[in-house]
Short mmCIF file of C-alpha atoms and ligand atoms in Angstrom, two decimals:
data_model
loop_
_atom_site.label_atom_id
_atom_site.label_comp_id
_atom_site.label_asym_id
_atom_site.label_seq_id
_atom_site.Cartn_x
_atom_site.Cartn_y
_atom_site.Cartn_z
CA MET A 1 -19.72 -42.07 19.56
CA ASN A 2 -16.46 -42.91 21.40
CA SER A 3 -18.15 -45.91 23.37
CA PHE A 4 -16.13 -49.01 23.65
CA VAL A 5 -14.50 -51.52 26.01
CA LEU A 6 -10.76 -51.42 26.50
CA LYS A 7 -9.25 -54.52 27.76
CA GLY A 8 -5.70 -54.76 29.21
CA ASP A 9 -3.31 -54.75 32.41
CA VAL A 10 -4.58 -51.41 33.89
CA VAL A 11 -2.62 -49.22 36.28
CA PHE A 12 -3.81 -45.85 37.63
CA CYS A 13 -3.55 -43.74 40.67
CA PRO A 14 -6.71 -42.07 42.09
CA THR A 15 -4.62 -40.56 45.16
CA ASN A 16 -0.90 -40.01 45.63
CA LYS A 17 -1.10 -42.66 48.32
CA ARG A 18 -3.00 -45.40 46.30
CA ILE A 19 -2.01 -47.29 43.01
CA ILE A 20 -4.46 -49.43 41.52
CA ALA A 21 -3.11 -52.44 39.24
CA ILE A 22 -5.54 -54.87 37.73
CA GLU A 23 -4.73 -57.52 35.16
CA ASP A 24 -7.00 -58.46 32.39
CA ALA A 25 -9.41 -55.45 33.31
CA TYR A 26 -11.96 -53.79 31.35
CA ILE A 27 -12.55 -50.21 31.09
CA VAL A 28 -15.89 -49.21 29.91
CA VAL A 29 -15.85 -45.90 27.94
CA ARG A 30 -19.25 -44.12 26.87
CA GLY A 31 -19.21 -41.17 24.92
CA GLY A 32 -15.37 -40.48 25.63
CA ILE A 33 -15.94 -40.76 29.42
CA CYS A 34 -14.67 -43.48 31.75
CA GLU A 35 -17.44 -45.37 33.33
CA LEU A 36 -15.53 -47.71 35.48
CA VAL A 37 -12.70 -50.34 35.56
CA TYR A 38 -14.07 -53.94 35.81
CA GLY A 39 -12.54 -57.05 36.62
CA LYS A 40 -15.32 -58.76 34.64
CA LEU A 41 -16.99 -57.62 31.58
CA PRO A 42 -20.58 -56.29 32.84
CA ASP A 43 -23.47 -57.59 30.88
CA ASP A 44 -24.65 -54.12 29.64
CA ALA A 45 -21.21 -53.48 27.97
CA LYS A 46 -21.06 -56.62 26.04
CA ASP A 47 -22.54 -55.06 22.88
CA LEU A 48 -19.79 -52.33 22.76
CA PRO A 49 -16.57 -52.70 20.52
CA LEU A 50 -13.83 -54.44 22.24
CA HIS A 51 -10.44 -52.70 21.95
CA ASP A 52 -8.52 -55.68 23.11
CA TYR A 53 -4.85 -55.16 24.50
CA THR A 54 -4.56 -58.35 26.41
CA GLY A 55 -1.24 -58.52 28.08
CA LYS A 56 -0.24 -54.84 27.29
CA LEU A 57 -0.01 -52.05 30.01
CA VAL A 58 -2.82 -49.51 30.05
CA MET A 59 -2.18 -46.27 31.95
CA PRO A 60 -3.66 -42.80 31.91
CA GLY A 61 -2.17 -40.33 29.26
CA MET A 62 0.80 -38.28 30.77
CA VAL A 63 0.36 -34.64 31.48
CA ASP A 64 3.22 -32.11 30.89
CA LEU A 65 2.40 -29.14 32.85
CA HIS A 66 5.30 -27.13 31.46
CA ILE A 67 6.90 -27.04 28.16
CA HIS A 68 8.27 -24.61 25.61
CA ALA A 69 7.50 -25.40 22.00
CA PRO A 70 10.06 -23.00 20.33
CA GLN A 71 12.92 -24.60 22.34
CA TYR A 72 12.37 -27.97 21.22
CA ALA A 73 14.55 -27.32 18.16
CA TYR A 74 17.83 -27.17 20.48
CA ARG A 75 16.90 -29.67 23.20
CA GLY A 76 19.90 -31.66 24.23
CA LEU A 77 22.13 -28.74 23.39
CA GLY A 78 23.56 -25.82 25.48
CA ALA A 79 23.05 -27.26 29.13
CA ASP A 80 26.34 -25.51 30.07
CA MET A 81 25.01 -22.45 31.74
CA GLU A 82 22.88 -21.08 34.44
CA LEU A 83 19.33 -19.93 33.80
CA LEU A 84 19.90 -16.22 33.09
CA ASP A 85 23.02 -16.76 30.82
CA TRP A 86 21.23 -19.74 29.30
CA LEU A 87 18.40 -17.68 28.35
CA GLU A 88 20.36 -15.04 26.89
CA HIS A 89 22.64 -17.31 24.95
CA TYR A 90 20.27 -19.86 23.85
CA ALA A 91 16.67 -19.63 24.37
CA PHE A 92 16.05 -15.97 23.33
CA LYS A 93 18.22 -16.38 20.30
CA GLU A 94 16.06 -19.37 19.31
CA GLU A 95 12.80 -17.73 19.95
CA ALA A 96 13.60 -14.52 18.05
CA LYS A 97 13.34 -16.87 15.03
CA TYR A 98 9.66 -17.45 15.34
CA ALA A 99 9.11 -13.94 13.97
CA ASP A 100 9.48 -15.79 10.70
CA LEU A 101 6.27 -17.75 9.95
CA ASP A 102 8.20 -20.40 7.70
CA TYR A 103 10.53 -21.18 10.37
CA ALA A 104 7.83 -21.50 12.95
CA ASP A 105 5.79 -23.85 10.42
CA LYS A 106 8.85 -26.10 10.00
CA ALA A 107 9.97 -26.16 13.65
CA TYR A 108 6.26 -26.42 15.17
CA ALA A 109 5.59 -29.31 12.75
CA ILE A 110 8.43 -31.23 14.31
CA PHE A 111 7.35 -30.19 17.80
CA ALA A 112 3.58 -31.26 17.36
CA ASP A 113 4.65 -34.44 15.84
CA ALA A 114 6.96 -35.39 18.63
CA LEU A 115 4.16 -34.85 21.19
CA HIS A 116 1.72 -36.76 18.99
CA SER A 117 3.95 -39.80 19.10
CA SER A 118 5.00 -39.44 22.79
CA ALA A 119 3.10 -40.64 25.86
CA THR A 120 1.68 -37.30 26.56
CA THR A 121 -1.73 -36.47 26.14
CA ARG A 122 -2.14 -33.18 27.53
CA ALA A 123 0.11 -30.20 27.88
CA VAL A 124 0.68 -26.68 29.12
CA VAL A 125 2.78 -24.93 26.46
CA PHE A 126 4.66 -21.67 26.06
CA GLY A 127 4.95 -20.30 22.49
CA THR A 128 6.92 -17.03 21.95
CA ILE A 129 5.87 -13.44 21.90
CA HIS A 130 4.67 -13.80 18.36
CA ARG A 131 0.82 -14.02 17.97
CA LYS A 132 0.68 -15.43 14.59
CA SER A 133 3.25 -18.24 14.89
CA THR A 134 1.80 -19.10 18.34
CA LYS A 135 -1.43 -19.53 16.39
CA LEU A 136 0.33 -21.67 13.97
CA LEU A 137 1.50 -23.79 16.95
CA MET A 138 -2.14 -24.13 18.19
CA ASP A 139 -3.17 -25.29 14.68
CA LYS A 140 -0.62 -28.02 14.79
CA LEU A 141 -1.41 -29.09 18.31
CA GLU A 142 -4.85 -29.41 17.46
CA GLU A 143 -4.26 -31.58 14.51
CA SER A 144 -1.86 -33.64 16.63
CA GLY A 145 -4.98 -34.88 18.71
CA ILE A 146 -3.58 -33.91 22.19
CA VAL A 147 -5.33 -31.34 24.44
CA SER A 148 -3.26 -28.35 25.23
CA TYR A 149 -3.29 -24.85 26.69
CA VAL A 150 -0.93 -22.66 24.57
CA GLY A 151 0.31 -19.08 25.55
CA LYS A 152 1.61 -16.25 23.61
CA VAL A 153 4.43 -14.95 25.61
CA ASN A 154 4.60 -11.62 27.28
CA MET A 155 7.87 -9.59 27.58
CA ASP A 156 8.12 -5.89 27.86
CA ARG A 157 11.39 -5.43 29.64
CA ASN A 158 14.88 -6.46 30.13
CA SER A 159 14.80 -8.76 27.13
CA PRO A 160 16.56 -8.61 23.63
CA ASP A 161 14.96 -5.83 21.24
CA SER A 162 13.66 -8.74 19.04
CA LEU A 163 11.73 -10.12 21.86
CA THR A 164 10.51 -6.96 23.54
CA GLU A 165 7.01 -5.51 22.86
CA SER A 166 5.77 -2.28 24.55
CA THR A 167 3.36 -2.89 27.28
CA GLU A 168 0.50 -1.46 25.24
CA ASP A 169 1.33 -3.90 22.21
CA SER A 170 1.76 -6.87 24.52
CA CYS A 171 -1.74 -6.34 25.83
CA ARG A 172 -3.45 -5.66 22.78
CA ARG A 173 -1.95 -8.62 20.94
CA THR A 174 -2.66 -10.67 23.88
CA GLU A 175 -6.22 -9.85 23.90
CA ARG A 176 -6.52 -10.39 20.21
CA PHE A 177 -4.77 -13.78 20.66
CA ILE A 178 -7.38 -14.80 23.28
CA THR A 179 -10.63 -13.75 21.19
CA GLU A 180 -9.20 -15.35 17.97
CA THR A 181 -8.51 -18.60 19.84
CA SER A 182 -10.77 -19.12 22.75
CA ASP A 183 -13.50 -20.98 20.67
CA LYS A 184 -11.56 -21.99 17.46
CA TYR A 185 -10.60 -25.44 18.53
CA ARG A 186 -11.81 -28.69 20.07
CA ASN A 187 -8.67 -29.56 22.05
CA THR A 188 -6.57 -26.41 22.22
CA TYR A 189 -7.25 -23.26 24.37
CA PRO A 190 -5.28 -20.14 25.11
CA ILE A 191 -3.52 -19.44 28.42
CA ILE A 192 -2.13 -16.04 29.64
CA THR A 193 1.69 -16.38 29.66
CA PRO A 194 3.90 -13.56 31.37
CA ARG A 195 7.37 -15.02 30.88
CA PHE A 196 8.54 -14.34 34.41
CA VAL A 197 8.89 -11.29 36.60
CA PRO A 198 12.31 -9.98 35.29
CA SER A 199 10.70 -9.63 31.77
CA CYS A 200 7.21 -8.07 32.71
CA THR A 201 6.71 -4.64 34.09
CA ASP A 202 4.14 -4.37 36.97
CA GLU A 203 1.80 -2.50 34.44
CA LEU A 204 1.87 -5.31 31.93
CA LEU A 205 1.23 -7.90 34.62
CA GLU A 206 -1.83 -5.94 35.92
CA LYS A 207 -3.16 -5.70 32.60
CA LEU A 208 -2.89 -9.48 32.04
CA GLY A 209 -4.56 -10.18 35.36
CA TRP A 210 -7.43 -8.06 34.13
CA LEU A 211 -7.62 -10.12 30.78
CA SER A 212 -7.43 -13.33 32.75
CA GLU A 213 -10.42 -12.22 34.92
CA GLN A 214 -12.20 -10.59 31.91
CA TYR A 215 -12.11 -13.73 29.65
CA ASP A 216 -11.76 -16.21 32.25
CA VAL A 217 -8.44 -17.50 30.86
CA PRO A 218 -5.87 -19.57 33.01
CA VAL A 219 -2.32 -18.31 33.72
CA GLN A 220 1.11 -20.04 33.36
CA SER A 221 4.48 -18.60 34.33
CA HIS A 222 7.73 -19.29 36.24
CA LEU A 223 8.27 -18.92 39.98
CA SER A 224 11.22 -18.91 42.24
CA GLU A 225 13.43 -20.95 39.99
CA ASN A 226 17.10 -19.81 40.29
CA PRO A 227 18.91 -17.81 42.88
CA GLY A 228 20.13 -15.25 40.30
CA GLU A 229 16.64 -14.82 38.86
CA ILE A 230 15.05 -14.56 42.37
CA GLU A 231 17.63 -11.88 43.49
CA TRP A 232 17.04 -9.94 40.30
CA ALA A 233 13.08 -9.93 40.98
CA ARG A 234 13.56 -8.93 44.41
CA GLY A 235 15.59 -5.69 43.06
CA LEU A 236 12.92 -4.90 40.44
CA CYS A 237 10.14 -5.43 42.91
CA PRO A 238 11.36 -3.93 46.25
CA ASP A 239 7.73 -3.59 47.55
CA SER A 240 6.94 -7.19 47.45
CA ARG A 241 7.65 -9.42 50.28
CA PHE A 242 8.29 -12.40 48.04
CA TYR A 243 8.23 -13.39 44.34
CA GLY A 244 4.74 -14.82 44.17
CA GLU A 245 3.12 -11.79 45.67
CA VAL A 246 4.15 -9.85 42.34
CA TYR A 247 1.84 -12.03 40.42
CA ASP A 248 -0.56 -12.20 42.99
CA ARG A 249 -0.97 -8.49 43.45
CA ALA A 250 -1.74 -8.50 39.62
CA GLY A 251 -4.50 -11.26 39.99
CA LEU A 252 -2.18 -13.69 38.22
CA PHE A 253 -1.81 -16.16 41.19
CA GLY A 254 -4.80 -18.41 41.20
CA ASN A 255 -6.91 -15.38 42.51
CA ASN A 256 -8.79 -15.15 39.10
CA ALA A 257 -8.35 -18.42 37.24
CA ASN A 258 -6.48 -21.83 37.27
CA THR A 259 -2.69 -21.03 37.48
CA VAL A 260 0.45 -23.13 36.92
CA MET A 261 3.86 -21.81 38.09
CA ALA A 262 6.87 -23.70 36.90
CA HIS A 263 9.55 -24.87 39.30
CA CYS A 264 9.12 -23.29 42.87
CA VAL A 265 12.59 -24.35 43.68
CA TRP A 266 13.13 -21.55 46.35
CA SER A 267 9.78 -20.72 47.63
CA GLY A 268 9.66 -19.64 51.13
CA ASP A 269 6.99 -20.14 53.82
CA GLU A 270 4.84 -17.11 52.86
CA GLU A 271 4.93 -18.07 49.01
CA ILE A 272 4.13 -21.62 49.73
CA ALA A 273 1.28 -20.75 52.16
CA LEU A 274 -0.16 -18.51 49.30
CA MET A 275 0.17 -21.19 46.70
CA LYS A 276 -1.83 -23.59 48.91
CA GLU A 277 -4.57 -20.86 49.63
CA ARG A 278 -4.87 -19.99 45.78
CA GLY A 279 -4.76 -23.47 44.67
CA VAL A 280 -1.78 -22.74 42.37
CA TYR A 281 -0.50 -25.75 40.39
CA ILE A 282 3.33 -26.26 40.69
CA ALA A 283 4.97 -27.72 37.71
CA HIS A 284 8.05 -29.72 38.98
CA CYS A 285 10.73 -29.82 36.28
CA PRO A 286 13.57 -31.98 37.84
CA ALA A 287 15.65 -32.25 34.51
CA SER A 288 15.56 -28.52 33.92
CA ASN A 289 16.42 -27.83 37.73
CA MET A 290 19.60 -29.97 37.06
CA ASN A 291 20.62 -28.67 33.62
CA VAL A 292 20.40 -24.94 34.46
CA SER A 293 21.86 -25.60 38.08
CA SER A 294 18.59 -24.00 39.72
CA GLY A 295 18.49 -26.58 42.60
CA ILE A 296 16.04 -29.16 43.85
CA ALA A 297 12.46 -28.36 44.42
CA PRO A 298 11.17 -29.45 47.87
CA ILE A 299 8.44 -31.64 46.61
CA ARG A 300 8.07 -33.76 49.80
CA ARG A 301 7.21 -30.74 51.56
CA TYR A 302 4.61 -29.49 48.96
CA LEU A 303 2.97 -33.05 49.10
CA SER A 304 2.85 -33.07 52.90
CA GLU A 305 1.20 -29.62 52.88
CA GLU A 306 -1.19 -31.02 50.19
CA LEU A 307 -0.26 -28.38 47.50
CA ARG A 308 -1.05 -29.27 43.88
CA VAL A 309 1.93 -30.65 42.11
CA GLY A 310 2.40 -32.12 38.52
CA LEU A 311 5.56 -32.68 36.24
CA GLY A 312 6.82 -30.56 33.36
CA SER A 313 9.49 -31.44 30.77
CA ASP A 314 10.31 -27.74 30.58
CA ILE A 315 11.87 -28.48 27.06
CA ALA A 316 14.71 -27.25 26.39
CA GLY A 317 15.74 -26.36 29.98
CA GLY A 318 14.93 -30.24 30.24
CA GLN A 319 16.14 -32.43 27.44
CA SER A 320 13.43 -34.82 27.02
CA THR A 321 9.64 -34.59 26.30
CA SER A 322 9.28 -38.08 28.12
CA ILE A 323 7.07 -37.69 31.34
CA PHE A 324 8.42 -40.99 32.19
CA THR A 325 11.85 -39.57 32.40
CA ALA A 326 10.57 -36.91 34.45
CA MET A 327 9.12 -39.31 36.90
CA VAL A 328 12.34 -41.06 37.42
CA GLU A 329 14.31 -37.77 37.69
CA ALA A 330 11.71 -36.57 40.26
CA MET A 331 12.49 -39.67 42.24
CA GLN A 332 16.16 -39.37 41.80
CA VAL A 333 16.58 -35.73 42.91
CA SER A 334 14.31 -36.39 45.81
CA ARG A 335 16.88 -38.76 47.02
CA LEU A 336 19.57 -36.25 46.71
CA TYR A 337 17.51 -33.86 48.57
CA TRP A 338 16.92 -36.30 51.50
CA ARG A 339 20.71 -37.27 51.37
CA HIS A 340 22.27 -33.78 50.98
CA ILE A 341 19.61 -31.20 52.22
CA ASP A 342 17.29 -32.46 54.64
CA ASN A 343 17.02 -36.16 55.89
CA THR A 344 13.56 -35.53 57.18
CA LYS A 345 12.20 -35.26 53.77
CA LYS A 346 11.57 -38.77 52.64
CA PRO A 347 12.34 -39.47 48.99
CA LEU A 348 9.29 -39.63 46.58
CA ASN A 349 8.06 -43.06 45.72
CA PHE A 350 6.72 -44.53 42.41
CA THR A 351 2.97 -44.03 43.37
CA GLU A 352 3.59 -40.40 44.24
CA VAL A 353 5.37 -39.55 40.91
CA PHE A 354 2.74 -41.61 39.06
CA HIS A 355 0.16 -39.43 40.47
CA MET A 356 1.96 -36.27 39.80
CA ALA A 357 2.53 -37.33 35.97
CA THR A 358 -1.25 -38.25 35.74
CA LYS A 359 -3.95 -37.05 37.92
CA GLY A 360 -1.82 -34.36 39.80
CA GLY A 361 -1.20 -32.49 36.69
CA GLY A 362 -4.42 -33.68 34.88
CA GLN A 363 -6.64 -31.91 37.27
CA PHE A 364 -5.46 -28.67 35.85
CA PHE A 365 -7.62 -29.57 32.83
CA GLY A 366 -10.45 -30.72 34.89
CA LYS A 367 -11.39 -34.55 35.17
CA ALA A 368 -8.23 -35.92 33.58
CA GLY A 369 -5.41 -38.26 34.32
CA SER A 370 -7.37 -41.12 35.93
CA PHE A 371 -9.64 -43.99 35.20
CA GLU A 372 -12.22 -43.08 37.84
CA ARG A 373 -15.91 -42.67 36.98
CA GLY A 374 -16.55 -39.47 35.00
CA TYR A 375 -12.97 -38.99 33.94
CA GLU A 376 -12.35 -37.96 30.18
CA PHE A 377 -10.67 -41.16 28.77
CA ASP A 378 -6.89 -40.40 28.00
CA ALA A 379 -4.95 -43.52 27.94
CA ILE A 380 -1.78 -45.01 26.77
CA VAL A 381 -0.96 -48.61 25.91
CA ILE A 382 2.48 -49.88 26.28
CA ASP A 383 3.87 -53.22 24.92
CA ASP A 384 6.40 -54.06 27.76
CA SER A 385 7.45 -57.34 25.95
CA THR A 386 10.40 -55.53 24.49
CA LEU A 387 11.75 -55.52 28.10
CA PRO A 388 12.24 -59.36 28.34
CA HIS A 389 12.69 -60.84 31.95
CA PRO A 390 13.25 -64.59 33.20
CA GLN A 391 11.54 -64.10 36.62
CA GLU A 392 7.87 -63.56 37.37
CA LEU A 393 6.95 -59.72 37.78
CA THR A 394 3.77 -58.45 39.25
CA LEU A 395 1.76 -55.92 37.10
CA LEU A 396 2.92 -53.19 39.36
CA GLN A 397 6.53 -54.13 38.73
CA ARG A 398 6.03 -54.27 35.09
CA ALA A 399 4.61 -50.68 35.07
CA GLU A 400 7.52 -49.52 37.23
CA ARG A 401 10.02 -51.10 34.96
CA ALA A 402 8.33 -49.54 31.72
CA VAL A 403 8.59 -46.11 33.32
CA TRP A 404 12.17 -46.31 34.50
CA LEU A 405 13.38 -48.02 31.38
CA GLY A 406 11.04 -46.34 28.86
CA GLY A 407 12.33 -42.80 28.39
CA ASP A 408 11.62 -41.73 24.86
CA LYS A 409 11.24 -45.23 23.58
CA THR A 410 8.19 -46.19 25.65
CA GLY A 411 6.94 -49.06 23.46
CA LEU A 412 3.79 -47.18 22.89
CA ILE A 413 1.36 -48.91 20.67
CA ALA A 414 -1.83 -46.84 21.11
CA LYS A 415 -3.02 -43.74 22.65
CA TYR A 416 -6.39 -42.32 23.30
CA VAL A 417 -7.43 -38.61 24.13
CA ARG A 418 -10.71 -37.85 25.18
CA GLY A 419 -12.06 -41.13 23.99
CA THR A 420 -10.60 -40.82 20.46
CA LYS A 421 -7.79 -43.25 19.47
CA ILE A 422 -5.10 -41.01 17.91
CA ILE A 423 -2.26 -43.77 17.71
N1 GUN B 1 12.56 -18.30 33.23
C1 GUN B 1 12.17 -17.54 32.03
N2 GUN B 1 12.01 -17.84 30.92
C2 GUN B 1 12.39 -19.25 31.06
C3 GUN B 1 12.62 -20.46 30.18
O1 GUN B 1 12.50 -20.13 28.88
N3 GUN B 1 12.99 -21.56 30.59
C4 GUN B 1 13.21 -21.69 32.17
N4 GUN B 1 13.73 -22.95 32.64
N5 GUN B 1 12.98 -20.58 32.94
C5 GUN B 1 12.56 -19.63 32.45
FE1 FE B 2 10.26 -22.94 31.47
#
């Protein structure tokens, strides 16, 4: 069952300082789990079926730590406002439509299809406040074959009527969502999803923290993204010393369960120290940070202080689902940060963003995002012959080019999730 040998030009990153590239390598997979990458096929694997991708690039599947499924419908539109206006004018109007299950059915079919055919193998996903359409989203993501955490969003204040629940309804429906979906799927799991501090009362957050602890369910939200948002949150929670403390007091900051916070562009010393202490994952979403004018997250600092960092597309704050694109943008904004903001913060290199896109985010799911022994086998196979070149290139150079030039058209020819071939 799911045991085979995959041959190809293999690239992976066990740490953010080390990238491994081996031509004509053999990855032995047993029961969907990676045994090891070999330069020569070992004798005891010779009887296993061979998936032969000689000459093609083989990398761990890409991990998207932050994406809004309902916003996929208007990606590439409306990048002309700052975050809070953008939410009101675009995001909330689109999300209100998901009260209609027929609309959700159409829109989520397109979304799940897009993720299926992309290089992404794992994603942490926002739905909307609507329990039923979010369950429909989970059905479709399960069918797509990728592994995902999916959240019914919670909002009980400062939101349009169409997206505001009472505190009690929000909690009750979230609890029902968790009990209905926790054991329903093989690859799809619920995640607790307070939208952000401005749209959640303290009482709601506290109850969500309780649910997270009670049911052992992870948490996702937004943190310290945009100056206007942070100012607003400060006014709403004058007793908290910093934004993250509001989540922390409610038990939603890695104190009860795995937690991913999107953005962290403006986190201060205390917030950073607490994220480190609690093992909070940071979803770095460079496209979104540019598009809604939030700023540049200090990722070099997070890496040097050994925080956990992965990448997010943040559709539709970000315009593309491609994590290859997010890798490139992460490198590019880090160069601007170094040039314009702090010349002691060295730009990110290819190894660092490759690690963020694979094992960095993959750890949120357990052993995912690498080809080390014991890791769940998620892989993408890229045919880079569509990018012809007259000169010799090393395998690492080929991988770099595939990422820099790939975008949404990666040349993807095969994709494996937990050892199952889904493309
Ligand atoms: N903060 C609260 N909601 C959102 C959202 O939908 N997108 C982004 N980028 N930030 C948010
Ligand atoms: Fe977001």
